[in-house]
XYZ file of C-alpha atoms in Angstrom:
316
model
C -49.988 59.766 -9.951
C -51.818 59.620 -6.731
C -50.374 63.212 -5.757
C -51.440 64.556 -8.877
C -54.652 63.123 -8.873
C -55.284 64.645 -5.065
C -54.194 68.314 -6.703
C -56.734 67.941 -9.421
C -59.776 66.746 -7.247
C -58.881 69.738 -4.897
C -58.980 71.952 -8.171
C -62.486 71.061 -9.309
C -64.035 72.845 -5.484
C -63.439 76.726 -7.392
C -64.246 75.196 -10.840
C -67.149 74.279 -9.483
C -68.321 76.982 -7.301
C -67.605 79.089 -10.441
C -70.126 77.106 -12.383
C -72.744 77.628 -9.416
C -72.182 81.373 -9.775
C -72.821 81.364 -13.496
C -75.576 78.680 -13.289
C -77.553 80.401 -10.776
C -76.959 83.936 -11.849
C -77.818 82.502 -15.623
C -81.131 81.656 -14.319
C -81.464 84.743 -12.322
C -80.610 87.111 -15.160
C -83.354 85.354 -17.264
C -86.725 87.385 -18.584
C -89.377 86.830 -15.548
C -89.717 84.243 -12.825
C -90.689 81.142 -10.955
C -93.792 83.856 -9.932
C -94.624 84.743 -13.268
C -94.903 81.420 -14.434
C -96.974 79.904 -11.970
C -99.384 82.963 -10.837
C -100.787 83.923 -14.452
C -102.341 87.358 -15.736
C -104.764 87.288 -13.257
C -102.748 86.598 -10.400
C -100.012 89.073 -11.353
C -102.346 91.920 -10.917
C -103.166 90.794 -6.994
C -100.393 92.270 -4.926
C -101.325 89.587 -1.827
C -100.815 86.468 -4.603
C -97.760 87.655 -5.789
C -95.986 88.446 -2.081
C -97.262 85.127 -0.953
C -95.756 83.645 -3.882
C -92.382 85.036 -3.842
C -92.674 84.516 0.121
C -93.060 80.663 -0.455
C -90.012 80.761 -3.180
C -87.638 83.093 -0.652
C -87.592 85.501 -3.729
C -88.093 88.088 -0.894
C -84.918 87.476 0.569
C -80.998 88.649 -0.491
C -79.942 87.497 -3.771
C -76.911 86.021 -2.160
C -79.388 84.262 0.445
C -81.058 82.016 -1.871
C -77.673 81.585 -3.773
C -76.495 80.390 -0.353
C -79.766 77.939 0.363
C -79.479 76.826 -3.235
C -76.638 75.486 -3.006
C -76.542 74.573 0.410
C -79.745 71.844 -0.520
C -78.046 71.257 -3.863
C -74.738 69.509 -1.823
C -77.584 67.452 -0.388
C -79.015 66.788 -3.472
C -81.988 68.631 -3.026
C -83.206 70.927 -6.306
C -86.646 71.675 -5.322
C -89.445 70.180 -7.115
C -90.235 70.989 -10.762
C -92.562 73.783 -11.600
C -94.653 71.408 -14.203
C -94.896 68.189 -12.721
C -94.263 69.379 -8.918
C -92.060 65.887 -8.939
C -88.146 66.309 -7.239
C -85.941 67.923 -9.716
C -83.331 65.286 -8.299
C -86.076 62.619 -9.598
C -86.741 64.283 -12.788
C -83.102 63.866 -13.657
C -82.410 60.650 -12.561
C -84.918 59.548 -15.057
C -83.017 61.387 -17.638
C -79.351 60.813 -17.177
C -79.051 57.105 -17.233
C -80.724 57.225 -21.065
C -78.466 60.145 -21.940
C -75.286 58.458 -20.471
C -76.236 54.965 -21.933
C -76.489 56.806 -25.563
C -73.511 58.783 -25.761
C -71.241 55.938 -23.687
C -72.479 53.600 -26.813
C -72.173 56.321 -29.708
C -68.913 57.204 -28.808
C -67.754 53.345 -28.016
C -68.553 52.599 -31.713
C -67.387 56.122 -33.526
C -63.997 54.669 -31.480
C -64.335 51.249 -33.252
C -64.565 52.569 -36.369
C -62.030 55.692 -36.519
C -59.350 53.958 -34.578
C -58.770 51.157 -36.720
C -59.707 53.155 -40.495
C -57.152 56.034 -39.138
C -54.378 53.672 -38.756
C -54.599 51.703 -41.577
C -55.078 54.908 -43.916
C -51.748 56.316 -42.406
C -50.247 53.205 -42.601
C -51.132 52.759 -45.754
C -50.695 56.411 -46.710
C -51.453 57.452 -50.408
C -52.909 54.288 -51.163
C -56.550 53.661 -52.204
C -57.267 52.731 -48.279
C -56.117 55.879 -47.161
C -58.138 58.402 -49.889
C -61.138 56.046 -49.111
C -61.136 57.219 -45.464
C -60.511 60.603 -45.630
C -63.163 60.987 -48.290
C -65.472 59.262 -46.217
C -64.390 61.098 -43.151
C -64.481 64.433 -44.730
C -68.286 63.370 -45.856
C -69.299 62.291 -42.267
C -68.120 65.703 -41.111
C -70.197 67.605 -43.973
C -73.424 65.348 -43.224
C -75.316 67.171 -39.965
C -76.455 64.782 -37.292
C -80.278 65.688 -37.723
C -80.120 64.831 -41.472
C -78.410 61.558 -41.023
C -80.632 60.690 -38.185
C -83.673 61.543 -40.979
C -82.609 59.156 -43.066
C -81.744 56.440 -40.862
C -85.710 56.508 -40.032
C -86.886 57.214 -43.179
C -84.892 54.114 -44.576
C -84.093 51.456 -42.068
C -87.391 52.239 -40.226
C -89.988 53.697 -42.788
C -89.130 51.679 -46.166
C -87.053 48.618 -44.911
C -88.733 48.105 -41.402
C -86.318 46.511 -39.562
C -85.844 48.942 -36.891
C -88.195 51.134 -34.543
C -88.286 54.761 -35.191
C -88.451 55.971 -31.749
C -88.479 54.902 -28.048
C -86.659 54.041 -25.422
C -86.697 50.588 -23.542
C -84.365 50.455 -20.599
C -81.327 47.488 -21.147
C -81.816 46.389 -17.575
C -85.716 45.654 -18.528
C -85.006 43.920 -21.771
C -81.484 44.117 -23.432
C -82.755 42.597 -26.964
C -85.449 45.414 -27.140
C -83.610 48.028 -25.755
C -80.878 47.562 -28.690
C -83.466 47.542 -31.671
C -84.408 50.995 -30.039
C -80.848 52.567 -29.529
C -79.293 51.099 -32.900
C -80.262 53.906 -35.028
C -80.087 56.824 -32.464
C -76.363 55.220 -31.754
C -75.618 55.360 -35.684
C -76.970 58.761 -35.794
C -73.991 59.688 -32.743
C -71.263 57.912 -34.250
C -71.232 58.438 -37.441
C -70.587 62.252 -37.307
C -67.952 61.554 -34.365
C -65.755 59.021 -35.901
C -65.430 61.175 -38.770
C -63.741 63.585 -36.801
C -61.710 60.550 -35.062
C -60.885 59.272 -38.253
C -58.864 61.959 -39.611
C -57.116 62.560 -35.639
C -56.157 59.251 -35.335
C -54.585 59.199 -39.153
C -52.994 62.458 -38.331
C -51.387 61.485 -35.098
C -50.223 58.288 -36.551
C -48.609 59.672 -39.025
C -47.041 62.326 -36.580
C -45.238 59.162 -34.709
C -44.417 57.098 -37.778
C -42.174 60.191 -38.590
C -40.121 59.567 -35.134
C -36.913 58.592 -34.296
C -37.504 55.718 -31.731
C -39.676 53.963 -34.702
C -36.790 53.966 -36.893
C -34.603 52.450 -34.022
C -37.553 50.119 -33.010
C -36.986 48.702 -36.887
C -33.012 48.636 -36.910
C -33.342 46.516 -34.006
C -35.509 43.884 -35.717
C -39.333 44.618 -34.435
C -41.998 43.853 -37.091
C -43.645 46.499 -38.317
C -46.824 45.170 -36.914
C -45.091 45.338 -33.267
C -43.687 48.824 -33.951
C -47.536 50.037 -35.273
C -49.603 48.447 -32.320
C -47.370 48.617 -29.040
C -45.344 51.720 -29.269
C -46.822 53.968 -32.118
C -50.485 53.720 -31.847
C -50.630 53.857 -27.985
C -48.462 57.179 -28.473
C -51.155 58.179 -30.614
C -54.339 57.530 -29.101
C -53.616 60.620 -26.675
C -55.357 63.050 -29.206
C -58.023 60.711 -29.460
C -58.589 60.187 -26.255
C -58.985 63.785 -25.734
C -61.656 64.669 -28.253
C -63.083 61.287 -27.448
C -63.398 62.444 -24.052
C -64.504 65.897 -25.278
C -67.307 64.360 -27.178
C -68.547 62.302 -24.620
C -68.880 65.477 -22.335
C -70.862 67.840 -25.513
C -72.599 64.223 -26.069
C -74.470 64.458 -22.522
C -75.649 67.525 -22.832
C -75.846 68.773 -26.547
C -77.798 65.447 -27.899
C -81.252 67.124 -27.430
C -82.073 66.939 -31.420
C -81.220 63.294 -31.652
C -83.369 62.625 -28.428
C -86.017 64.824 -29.992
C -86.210 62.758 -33.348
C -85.552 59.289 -31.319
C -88.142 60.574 -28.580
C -85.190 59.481 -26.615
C -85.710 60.470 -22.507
C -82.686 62.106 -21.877
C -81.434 64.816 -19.931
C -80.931 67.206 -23.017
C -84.593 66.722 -24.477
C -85.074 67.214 -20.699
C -83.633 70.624 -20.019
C -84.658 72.072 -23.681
C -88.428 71.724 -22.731
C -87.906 72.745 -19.240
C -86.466 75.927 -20.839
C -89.556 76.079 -23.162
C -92.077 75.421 -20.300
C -89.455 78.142 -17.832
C -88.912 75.530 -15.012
C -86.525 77.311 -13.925
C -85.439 74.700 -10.555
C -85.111 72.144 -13.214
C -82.921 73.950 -15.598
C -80.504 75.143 -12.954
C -80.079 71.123 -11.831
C -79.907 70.180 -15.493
C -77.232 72.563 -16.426
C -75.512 72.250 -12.890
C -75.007 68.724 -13.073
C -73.605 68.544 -16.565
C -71.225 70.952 -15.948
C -69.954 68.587 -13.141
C -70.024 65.571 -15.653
C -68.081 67.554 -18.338
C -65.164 68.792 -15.554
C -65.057 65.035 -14.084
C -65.068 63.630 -17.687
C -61.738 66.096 -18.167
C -59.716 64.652 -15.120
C -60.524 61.206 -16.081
C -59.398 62.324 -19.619
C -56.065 63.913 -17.868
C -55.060 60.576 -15.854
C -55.759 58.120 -18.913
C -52.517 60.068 -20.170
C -50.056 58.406 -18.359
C -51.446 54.905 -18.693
C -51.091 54.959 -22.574
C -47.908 56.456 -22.098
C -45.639 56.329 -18.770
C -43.862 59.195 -20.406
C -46.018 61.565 -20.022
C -45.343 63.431 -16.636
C -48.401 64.643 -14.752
C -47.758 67.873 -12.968
């Protein structure tokens, strides 16, 4: 385990100087630049602006120079500072990324609550009303889009009924109660449309290791089917749902930037999507940079979680 582990932390250095390649040369490859945004009509047409602009931003140097410096300050942490609100890119983030991460570490923490348990008891219960109840109500929380849902959630619980705030974001360190009347519906929004997907998984991968030969010996030696279901079959199955719980969690924190635009939620993707409208380009290269890292060390966690549901499982 510990061997393995070693290999696959020495693995992410070229996965992630790949993703500085494609995340700088993304940026670089874009329409324009940090000059056009900031000098304006007027100073684009005065040669001496423009050099002492591109002078101040090294665009005068070697392409693979400022890839170099880039990601030299980047190992330090250092981004630059963001072209609309001259604050630390680094800052601008960490203002983002705890909302984001609190959001999508909740959403998914309830879509597991709710498909776990509904997928085993439909495929436990197979063909019964249970088990057409759930996948009719999975296959609808697949068809519904996340915006919509979200729509309604305000329109109804907030709008008509009142009971819960529209939008906002209140920090759980500052004031826990608060902060949950504002993430309940965002959270709903999240989980809904993710435990759908869950739902059916987990039913399918139960039903995959109900058809098995160690559960008919577990049963010829006496075990109760409720000791057969929870110790040996459903920890056999959660590995597919620990994958595309794991693979939601990672699209979660950074493709959330509709819900955080209806919720006015501060996260990182609301974050990134108007630094891309606005072209702050030193923020958008962080943004994207750092979620990239997120979604490879969210995959290695994913990878070593194997082997503690199931010992079987050989990591090589």
């Amino acid at each position: 385990m510990l061997a393995y582990t070693l290999r696959r932390i020495v693995y992410l250095i070229p996965v992630v100087f790949v993703l500085t390649v494609v995340v700088f040369a993304f940026v670089e490859l874009l329409p324009g630049d940090i000059v056009d945004t900031l000098a304006g009509d007027e100073g684009l047409e005065d040669p001496e602006v423009r050099a002492a602009l591109e002078k101040e931003f090294g665009l005068d140097q070697p392409l693979y120079v400022r890839y170099g410096k880039w990601v030299w300050r980047a190992a330090q942490g250092d981004f630059g500072n963001s072209l609309i609100t001259r604050r630390p890119v680094s800052t601008e983030l960490l203002s983002g990324i705890p909302a984001t991460v609190y959001l999508a570490l909740v959403g998914i923490g309830l879509s597991v609550l709710i498909a776990v348990p509904l997928g085993t008891i439909a495929a436990v219960r197979r063909n019964s009303a249970i088990d057409y109840g759930a996948q009719v109500t999975s296959l609808i929380g697949i068809s519904i889009p996340e915006f919509w849902f979200a729509i309604l959630c305000v329109l109804l619980f907030s709008l008509h009924l009142g009971w819960l705030p529209s939008s906002g974001y209140v920090s759980p360190f500052e004031d826990p109660l608060q902060s949950l009347k504002y993430l309940i519906l965002p959270a709903m929004a999240v989980a809904i449309r993710q435990a759908a997907y869950t739902t059916r998984l987990t039913r399918s991968s139960m039903l995959d290791e109900m058809n098995k030969e160690y559960v008919d010996t577990a049963r010829s030696l006496g075990f109760s089917d409720r000791k057969v279901i929870f110790k040996y079959t459903l920890r056999n199955a959660m590995i597919p749902t620990v994958t595309i719980s794991g693979l939601q969690l990672a699209n979660l924190l950074g493709g959330t930037v509709v819900l955080e635009s209806i919720f006015a939620w501060p996260g990182i993707g609301r974050a990134i999507f108007e630094a891309i409208i606005q072209r702050d380009y030193p923020l958008i290269q962080a943004g994207v940079l750092v979620l990239g890292i997120i979604v490879v060390v969210i995959n290695l966690l994913v990878d070593l979680t194997y082997s503690v549901l199931n010992p079987r499982v050989k990591l090589s």
